[in-house]
Short mmCIF file of C-alpha atoms and ligand atoms in Angstrom, two decimals:
data_model
loop_
_atom_site.label_atom_id
_atom_site.label_comp_id
_atom_site.label_asym_id
_atom_site.label_seq_id
_atom_site.Cartn_x
_atom_site.Cartn_y
_atom_site.Cartn_z
CA MET O 281 103.65 88.39 103.20
CA LEU O 282 107.22 87.45 104.14
CA LYS O 283 106.10 85.24 107.08
CA ALA O 284 107.98 81.84 107.00
CA LYS O 285 109.45 82.62 103.55
CA ASN O 286 112.92 81.07 103.12
CA ILE O 287 115.36 83.73 101.84
CA LEU O 288 118.89 82.88 100.90
CA ILE O 289 121.26 85.78 100.68
CA GLY O 290 124.53 85.22 98.84
CA ILE O 291 127.24 87.79 99.72
CA SER O 292 130.19 88.37 97.54
CA GLY O 293 133.32 90.51 98.12
CA SER O 294 132.25 94.16 98.05
CA ILE O 295 132.30 96.92 100.69
CA ALA O 296 128.54 97.12 100.38
CA ALA O 297 128.40 93.85 102.32
CA TYR O 298 128.34 95.97 105.52
CA LYS O 299 124.77 96.90 104.71
CA ILE O 300 123.51 93.34 104.68
CA PRO O 301 122.94 92.91 108.44
CA ILE O 302 120.41 95.69 108.18
CA LEU O 303 118.59 93.92 105.39
CA VAL O 304 118.66 90.60 107.40
CA ARG O 305 117.12 92.46 110.38
CA LEU O 306 114.28 93.85 108.25
CA LEU O 307 113.54 90.42 106.71
CA ARG O 308 113.64 88.61 110.10
CA LYS O 309 111.33 91.28 111.68
CA ALA O 310 108.91 90.65 108.86
CA GLY O 311 108.88 86.95 109.77
CA ALA O 312 111.14 85.52 107.01
CA ASN O 313 113.82 82.77 107.62
CA VAL O 314 117.14 84.08 106.35
CA GLN O 315 120.17 81.98 105.48
CA ILE O 316 123.43 83.67 104.65
CA ILE O 317 125.94 82.18 102.28
CA MET O 318 129.18 84.09 101.72
CA SER O 319 132.24 83.89 99.43
CA GLU O 320 135.59 83.84 101.41
CA SER O 321 136.42 87.33 100.24
CA ALA O 322 133.08 88.67 101.50
CA THR O 323 134.25 87.70 105.11
CA ASP O 324 136.86 90.50 104.86
CA PHE O 325 134.04 93.06 104.61
CA VAL O 326 131.47 91.85 107.18
CA THR O 327 131.99 89.18 109.82
CA PRO O 328 130.20 85.88 109.76
CA LEU O 329 129.62 86.36 113.44
CA THR O 330 127.54 89.52 112.87
CA LEU O 331 125.49 87.78 110.18
CA SER O 332 124.90 84.60 112.15
CA THR O 333 123.74 86.66 115.09
CA VAL O 334 121.27 88.72 113.06
CA SER O 335 120.04 85.78 111.05
CA ASN O 336 120.04 83.41 113.94
CA ARG O 337 121.54 80.69 111.80
CA PRO O 338 125.12 79.51 111.13
CA VAL O 339 126.55 81.27 108.08
CA SER O 340 127.51 78.97 105.22
CA ILE O 341 130.92 79.70 103.70
CA LYS O 342 132.48 76.43 102.75
CA ALA O 343 130.87 73.17 101.57
CA PHE O 344 133.09 71.28 103.99
CA ASP O 345 134.40 72.41 107.41
CA LYS O 346 137.72 70.48 108.13
CA ASN O 347 137.53 71.36 111.84
CA THR O 348 134.01 69.99 112.52
CA GLY O 349 133.93 67.53 109.63
CA GLU O 350 130.46 68.93 108.73
CA TRP O 351 129.27 68.92 105.17
CA ASP O 352 126.95 71.78 103.99
CA SER O 353 125.03 70.72 101.01
CA HIS O 354 124.74 73.38 98.27
CA VAL O 355 121.84 71.30 96.69
CA GLU O 356 119.79 71.40 99.86
CA LEU O 357 120.41 75.10 100.30
CA GLY O 358 119.45 75.82 96.81
CA ARG O 359 116.23 73.82 97.20
CA TRP O 360 115.39 75.37 100.54
CA ALA O 361 115.21 78.94 99.17
CA ASP O 362 111.94 80.54 98.18
CA LEU O 363 114.08 83.39 96.80
CA PHE O 364 117.90 83.69 96.41
CA ILE O 365 119.34 87.23 96.58
CA MET O 366 122.81 87.88 95.49
CA ALA O 367 123.72 91.04 97.34
CA PRO O 368 126.09 92.69 97.05
CA LEU O 369 127.09 91.08 93.73
CA SER O 370 130.66 91.84 92.74
CA ALA O 371 131.74 92.05 89.17
CA ASN O 372 133.86 88.95 89.66
CA THR O 373 131.07 86.75 91.00
CA MET O 374 128.66 88.09 88.45
CA ALA O 375 131.03 87.07 85.58
CA LYS O 376 131.41 83.59 87.08
CA MET O 377 127.57 83.21 87.37
CA VAL O 378 127.29 84.03 83.69
CA ALA O 379 130.15 81.67 82.74
CA GLY O 380 128.82 78.83 84.93
CA ILE O 381 131.96 78.70 86.98
CA ALA O 382 131.47 76.80 90.33
CA ASP O 383 134.76 77.33 92.16
CA ASN O 384 133.28 78.12 95.56
CA HIS O 385 130.36 77.21 97.82
CA LEU O 386 128.33 80.36 96.82
CA LEU O 387 128.64 79.60 93.13
CA THR O 388 127.78 75.86 93.46
CA THR O 389 124.70 76.88 95.45
CA TYR O 390 123.69 79.40 92.78
CA LEU O 391 123.99 76.83 90.04
CA SER O 392 121.82 74.35 92.02
CA ALA O 393 119.12 76.89 93.19
CA ARG O 394 115.65 76.32 91.89
CA SER O 395 114.12 79.55 93.15
CA ASP O 396 114.00 82.93 91.43
CA VAL O 397 117.17 84.93 91.77
CA MET O 398 117.52 88.64 92.50
CA PHE O 399 120.83 90.41 92.18
CA ALA O 400 122.11 93.74 93.47
CA PRO O 401 125.42 94.62 91.79
CA ALA O 402 127.90 96.76 93.67
CA MET O 403 131.22 97.86 92.23
CA ASP O 404 133.28 100.88 91.32
CA LEU O 405 132.04 103.41 88.67
CA ASP O 406 134.39 102.19 85.88
CA MET O 407 133.88 98.56 86.59
CA TYR O 408 130.17 99.05 86.37
CA LYS O 409 130.49 100.98 83.07
CA HIS O 410 132.68 98.25 81.50
CA PRO O 411 130.97 96.51 78.56
CA SER O 412 131.63 93.12 80.12
CA THR O 413 129.58 94.14 83.18
CA SER O 414 126.74 95.48 80.99
CA ARG O 415 126.76 92.22 78.97
CA ASN O 416 126.69 90.11 82.14
CA ILE O 417 123.81 92.04 83.66
CA GLU O 418 121.89 91.59 80.39
CA GLN O 419 122.71 87.94 80.39
CA LEU O 420 121.39 87.45 83.94
CA LYS O 421 118.28 89.46 83.09
CA SER O 422 117.62 87.29 80.12
CA TRP O 423 117.53 84.22 82.39
CA GLY O 424 114.77 85.90 84.37
CA HIS O 425 116.90 87.02 87.23
CA ILE O 426 115.61 90.18 88.82
CA LEU O 427 118.04 93.18 88.75
CA ILE O 428 118.13 95.56 91.68
CA GLU O 429 119.87 98.45 89.93
CA PRO O 430 122.75 100.12 91.72
CA THR O 431 122.37 103.83 92.48
CA GLU O 432 124.48 106.84 91.85
CA GLY O 433 126.55 108.40 94.63
CA GLU O 434 129.81 108.46 96.50
CA LEU O 435 131.71 105.28 96.11
CA ALA O 436 134.30 103.59 98.42
CA SER O 437 137.04 104.57 96.03
CA GLY O 438 136.24 108.23 96.41
CA LEU O 439 134.80 108.48 92.95
CA CYS O 440 131.25 109.52 92.44
CA GLY O 441 128.84 107.77 90.04
CA MET O 442 126.81 104.58 89.33
CA GLY O 443 127.78 101.40 91.31
CA ARG O 444 126.51 101.85 94.83
CA MET O 445 124.34 98.87 95.95
CA GLU O 446 120.77 99.90 96.55
CA GLU O 447 119.88 100.69 100.16
CA PRO O 448 118.78 97.66 102.29
CA GLU O 449 115.35 99.26 102.89
CA ILE O 450 114.73 99.46 99.13
CA ILE O 451 115.96 95.94 98.57
CA PHE O 452 113.56 94.79 101.29
CA ASP O 453 110.67 96.63 99.56
CA ARG O 454 111.64 94.85 96.24
CA ILE O 455 111.55 91.47 98.07
CA GLU O 456 108.16 92.32 99.53
CA GLN O 457 106.90 93.30 96.08
CA TYR O 458 108.18 90.06 94.64
CA PHE O 459 106.21 87.93 97.14
CA ASP O 460 103.21 90.25 96.80
CA GLN O 461 103.10 89.50 93.13
CA GLN O 462 102.88 85.79 93.82
CA SER O 463 99.63 86.65 95.68
CA LYS O 464 96.37 84.92 94.75
CA LEU O 465 94.90 88.43 94.39
CA LYS O 466 97.08 89.44 91.51
CA GLY O 467 94.88 90.44 88.54
CA LYS O 468 91.65 89.99 90.54
CA LYS O 469 89.02 92.60 89.95
CA ILE O 470 87.88 93.99 93.23
CA LEU O 471 85.11 96.45 93.98
CA ILE O 472 85.37 98.51 97.13
CA SER O 473 82.84 100.91 98.51
CA ALA O 474 84.18 103.54 101.01
CA GLY O 475 83.30 106.59 102.95
CA PRO O 476 79.93 108.04 103.92
CA THR O 477 77.00 109.02 101.73
CA TYR O 478 75.34 112.43 101.88
CA GLU O 479 71.52 112.49 101.49
CA ALA O 480 70.33 115.92 100.38
CA ILE O 481 67.57 117.68 102.20
CA ASP O 482 67.66 120.92 100.15
CA PRO O 483 70.25 122.36 97.83
CA VAL O 484 72.69 123.12 100.66
CA ARG O 485 72.00 120.62 103.48
CA PHE O 486 72.31 116.94 103.79
CA ILE O 487 72.04 113.99 106.19
CA GLY O 488 75.49 112.34 106.58
CA ASN O 489 77.71 110.40 109.06
CA HIS O 490 81.18 110.60 110.43
CA SER O 491 82.84 107.99 108.19
CA SER O 492 86.30 109.15 107.04
CA GLY O 493 86.70 106.43 104.40
CA LYS O 494 90.20 105.51 105.86
CA MET O 495 89.35 101.80 106.19
CA GLY O 496 88.09 101.45 102.65
CA TYR O 497 90.95 103.47 101.20
CA ALA O 498 93.54 101.36 103.17
CA LEU O 499 92.01 98.24 101.73
CA ALA O 500 92.00 99.64 98.26
CA GLU O 501 95.75 100.63 98.48
CA GLU O 502 96.86 97.36 100.03
CA LEU O 503 94.92 95.26 97.38
CA ALA O 504 96.37 97.38 94.58
CA ASN O 505 99.81 96.85 95.98
CA LYS O 506 99.14 93.11 95.70
CA GLY O 507 98.50 93.46 91.99
CA ALA O 508 94.63 93.51 92.19
CA GLU O 509 92.56 95.65 89.76
CA VAL O 510 90.77 97.87 92.26
CA TYR O 511 87.48 99.76 91.52
CA LEU O 512 86.91 102.21 94.32
CA VAL O 513 83.43 103.66 94.67
CA SER O 514 83.78 106.48 97.14
CA GLY O 515 81.48 108.74 99.07
CA PRO O 516 82.65 112.28 99.91
CA VAL O 517 86.02 111.97 101.72
CA ALA O 518 89.15 114.06 102.25
CA LEU O 519 91.39 111.32 101.13
CA GLN O 520 93.64 110.91 98.09
CA ALA O 521 93.40 107.54 96.39
CA ALA O 522 96.67 105.76 95.72
CA ASN O 523 97.58 106.02 92.05
CA ASN O 524 97.80 102.27 91.46
CA ILE O 525 94.06 102.03 91.91
CA ALA O 526 92.49 101.10 88.54
CA LYS O 527 89.44 103.42 88.77
CA VAL O 528 87.92 105.71 91.40
CA VAL O 529 84.21 106.55 91.03
CA ASN O 530 83.16 109.51 93.21
CA VAL O 531 79.51 109.53 94.35
CA THR O 532 77.48 111.48 96.82
CA SER O 533 74.26 109.71 97.62
CA ALA O 534 73.33 106.09 98.51
CA GLU O 535 71.40 106.06 95.21
CA GLU O 536 74.47 106.98 93.21
CA MET O 537 76.57 104.47 95.10
CA PHE O 538 73.98 101.73 94.50
CA ASP O 539 74.03 102.44 90.68
CA ALA O 540 77.89 102.62 90.60
CA CYS O 541 78.38 99.37 92.38
CA ASN O 542 75.57 97.43 90.63
CA SER O 543 76.69 98.52 87.23
CA ILE O 544 80.14 96.78 87.57
CA PHE O 545 79.54 94.01 90.02
CA ASP O 546 78.99 91.29 87.46
CA GLN O 547 82.58 91.88 86.18
CA MET O 548 84.15 91.64 89.62
CA ASP O 549 85.81 88.67 91.39
CA ILE O 550 85.44 90.22 94.83
CA ALA O 551 83.38 93.06 96.32
CA ILE O 552 84.10 94.61 99.71
CA MET O 553 81.44 97.07 100.96
CA SER O 554 83.05 99.16 103.68
CA ALA O 555 81.05 102.29 102.99
CA ALA O 556 78.86 103.71 105.70
CA VAL O 557 75.72 104.05 103.53
CA ALA O 558 72.89 106.10 104.90
CA ASP O 559 69.92 103.82 105.70
CA PHE O 560 67.40 106.67 105.15
CA ALA O 561 67.23 109.56 102.72
CA SER O 562 64.86 112.55 102.51
CA ALA O 563 61.63 111.54 100.82
CA ASN O 564 61.21 115.06 99.33
CA ILE O 565 64.35 117.10 98.48
CA ALA O 566 63.37 120.78 98.78
CA GLU O 567 64.12 122.60 95.45
CA GLN O 568 64.92 125.89 97.39
CA LYS O 569 66.82 126.31 100.63
CA ILE O 570 64.48 125.70 103.57
CA LYS O 571 64.02 129.02 105.32
CA LYS O 572 63.61 129.56 109.02
CA GLY O 573 60.92 131.85 110.30
CA GLY O 574 57.80 129.81 109.81
CA SER O 575 56.94 126.63 111.54
CA VAL O 576 59.68 124.08 112.34
CA PRO O 577 59.90 121.85 109.34
CA SER O 578 59.90 118.07 109.68
CA ILE O 579 61.79 115.84 107.23
CA GLU O 580 60.05 112.81 106.01
CA LEU O 581 62.52 109.91 105.33
CA LYS O 582 62.44 107.01 103.06
CA PRO O 583 64.62 103.88 103.19
CA THR O 584 67.62 103.76 100.87
CA LYS O 585 68.38 100.63 98.82
CA ASP O 586 70.77 98.20 100.58
CA ILE O 587 73.67 97.93 98.16
CA LEU O 588 75.28 94.90 99.89
CA PHE O 589 71.95 93.03 100.04
CA SER O 590 71.45 93.57 96.38
CA LEU O 591 74.98 92.30 95.46
CA GLY O 592 74.30 89.30 97.69
CA GLU O 593 71.16 88.51 95.64
CA ASN O 594 73.10 88.64 92.42
CA LYS O 595 76.32 87.05 93.60
CA THR O 596 77.58 83.98 91.65
CA ASP O 597 79.54 80.95 93.15
CA LYS O 598 82.74 82.44 91.68
CA GLN O 599 82.44 85.76 93.45
CA LEU O 600 83.33 86.68 97.06
CA LEU O 601 81.27 89.25 98.99
CA ILE O 602 82.43 90.93 102.01
CA GLY O 603 80.46 93.28 104.24
CA PHE O 604 81.08 95.35 107.32
CA ALA O 605 79.03 95.60 110.49
CA LEU O 606 79.14 98.33 113.09
CA GLU O 607 77.31 97.16 116.19
CA THR O 608 76.70 98.40 119.67
CA ASN O 609 75.34 95.33 121.39
CA ASN O 610 74.93 91.50 120.73
CA GLU O 611 77.73 92.15 118.23
CA ILE O 612 78.54 88.64 117.19
CA GLU O 613 74.91 87.43 116.86
CA ASN O 614 74.02 90.59 114.96
CA ALA O 615 77.03 90.26 112.61
CA ILE O 616 76.25 86.54 111.89
CA SER O 617 72.61 87.33 111.15
CA LYS O 618 73.82 90.12 108.73
CA LEU O 619 76.31 87.68 107.10
CA GLU O 620 73.42 85.22 106.44
CA ARG O 621 70.73 87.75 105.48
CA LYS O 622 73.08 89.50 102.97
CA ASN O 623 74.46 86.25 101.59
CA LEU O 624 78.12 87.19 102.49
CA ASP O 625 81.29 85.17 102.54
CA LEU O 626 82.90 87.25 105.27
CA ILE O 627 81.81 89.99 107.59
CA VAL O 628 84.14 92.50 109.33
CA LEU O 629 82.66 93.36 112.66
CA ASN O 630 83.43 96.68 114.45
CA SER O 631 82.09 97.11 117.98
CA MET O 632 81.37 100.56 119.22
CA GLN O 633 82.27 99.26 122.62
CA ASP O 634 86.01 99.14 121.58
CA LYS O 635 87.97 102.34 122.09
CA GLY O 636 89.86 103.52 118.98
CA ALA O 637 87.76 101.42 116.64
CA GLY O 638 85.24 102.60 114.00
CA PHE O 639 84.59 105.97 112.50
CA GLY O 640 87.27 108.73 112.15
CA HIS O 641 90.05 106.92 113.95
CA SER O 642 93.32 105.83 112.29
CA THR O 643 93.05 102.65 114.18
CA ASN O 644 90.50 99.82 114.12
CA GLN O 645 89.69 96.67 116.11
CA ILE O 646 87.94 93.97 114.21
CA THR O 647 86.48 90.53 114.45
CA LEU O 648 86.25 88.53 111.23
CA ILE O 649 83.45 86.05 110.79
CA ASP O 650 83.21 83.71 107.80
CA LYS O 651 80.53 81.28 106.73
CA GLN O 652 81.83 78.74 109.32
CA LYS O 653 80.81 81.37 111.88
CA HIS O 654 83.91 81.10 114.04
CA PRO O 655 84.73 84.67 115.28
CA GLN O 656 88.36 85.58 114.80
CA SER O 657 89.21 88.65 116.93
CA PHE O 658 92.23 90.98 116.33
CA GLU O 659 93.82 93.52 118.56
CA LEU O 660 93.60 97.34 118.02
CA LYS O 661 95.92 98.16 115.00
CA SER O 662 96.40 100.87 112.42
CA LYS O 663 93.87 100.76 109.56
CA THR O 664 96.66 99.66 107.18
CA GLU O 665 97.49 96.70 109.38
CA VAL O 666 93.87 95.85 109.71
CA ALA O 667 93.52 95.98 106.01
CA LYS O 668 96.41 93.42 105.75
CA ASP O 669 94.54 91.06 108.22
CA ILE O 670 91.33 91.36 106.17
CA ILE O 671 93.30 90.70 102.94
CA ASP O 672 95.09 87.55 104.42
CA LYS O 673 91.64 86.25 105.33
CA ILE O 674 90.21 86.94 101.76
CA GLU O 675 93.23 85.17 100.34
CA SER O 676 92.49 82.07 102.43
CA LEU O 677 88.88 82.08 101.08
CA ILE O 678 89.98 82.21 97.46
N1 LIG V 2 75.32 98.68 103.37
C1 LIG V 2 75.08 98.90 101.98
N2 LIG V 2 73.93 99.65 101.64
C2 LIG V 2 73.12 100.19 102.55
C3 LIG V 2 73.41 100.03 103.96
C4 LIG V 2 74.55 99.23 104.29
O1 LIG V 2 75.74 98.38 101.13
N3 LIG V 2 72.14 100.94 102.16
C5 LIG V 2 76.46 97.81 103.79
C6 LIG V 2 77.55 98.55 104.36
O2 LIG V 2 78.55 99.01 103.44
C7 LIG V 2 78.17 97.48 105.27
C8 LIG V 2 76.95 96.66 105.64
O3 LIG V 2 75.92 96.91 104.68
O4 LIG V 2 79.01 96.61 104.59
C9 LIG V 2 76.38 96.84 106.99
O5 LIG V 2 75.72 97.97 107.13
P1 LIG V 2 74.91 98.40 108.40
O6 LIG V 2 74.29 99.75 108.22
O7 LIG V 2 75.84 98.32 109.71
O8 LIG V 2 73.91 97.30 108.62
P2 LIG V 2 72.41 97.16 108.18
O9 LIG V 2 72.33 95.85 107.52
O10 LIG V 2 72.04 98.36 107.48
O11 LIG V 2 71.62 96.99 109.56
P3 LIG V 2 71.52 97.98 110.82
O12 LIG V 2 71.61 99.40 110.35
O13 LIG V 2 70.17 97.63 111.26
O14 LIG V 2 72.54 97.59 111.73
#
């Protein structure tokens, strides 16, 4: 999500500046480009050398460097940024932002920035409580700037209360959320099937499989985090669905899963069928528990309805349909034939040959094949990471 995003961090004079190198490290690790711009007083709290080392770029402090004769354009910096974060934001710099004062490089850059602005105030308790600070925060918010509220705790002055800048990890999460919300998946209605199905033989026994539902639940959670409206149709699993999932429908059998998926598919933008649906169910479910003692019973099976196939038949040009394939041999050919037969836009292939992939594991190794039929293989990763790879691919198909 943060890969190749240009993030400009404006640091003003506050002790909380010492936390910014940690934020820079987190952003860089996530693949973002980070440019630091500091007010002169900020350099008393954290060294430009530290910041240029962690950001891997020269730190910008003055528009013009008398020693080198180099000119640092505030306009270019302001246009470069995908997001401008003022952190920590001192009461003084905040007041100048509100007043439109441009008496240093940080403030001229702020005034010429075109990106959205986030701000993380940091100051002492009484400064934070002062009506001018409250008024300034409200003013910045009214311009659409995103407030990262300070927290309560011990302050550098020794006082205890509101005014501590939020921790770098939380600021990082807020930045991720910001870019997530720009996702093409925001507001999309997505149906996900997950887990196994149980096909009853008698009132106490069933035919099932080892699917844990982890892959489908990871997809549901990641998609919901990206602002999608997720409808999760789940077979029996021991998992808790994330609370930002719009609706969870619990089912047991393939028949119930078929009905639940088909009844809402026409309202969906995307459907991802990750459930391990039983291919066969008992033709005659015994009304009473089958007793031992007599002859050994045989169970007559009947095929279940293929949910994915049925969705593929009803799919419109506006909808995307994604299926899974678990194969033991001729994996790519089998997956491509499944993609075509079931009218899919994308198939996620798991090979039983790969260790740590498939049922029950917390990891998975996948190959993605779209209609262009070029297999794209990924290494073994956690199911959450795999979910992110699948979602990146889906976003590229929208
Ligand atoms: N699927 C489904 N309904 C079924 C069976 C399968 O929706 N009754 C979906 C699964 O959720 C998965 C895909 O179809 O997305 C692949 O299922 P799989 O059982 O591997 O493939 P099949 O097409 O059933 O073929 P085979 O069992 O012969 O490999």
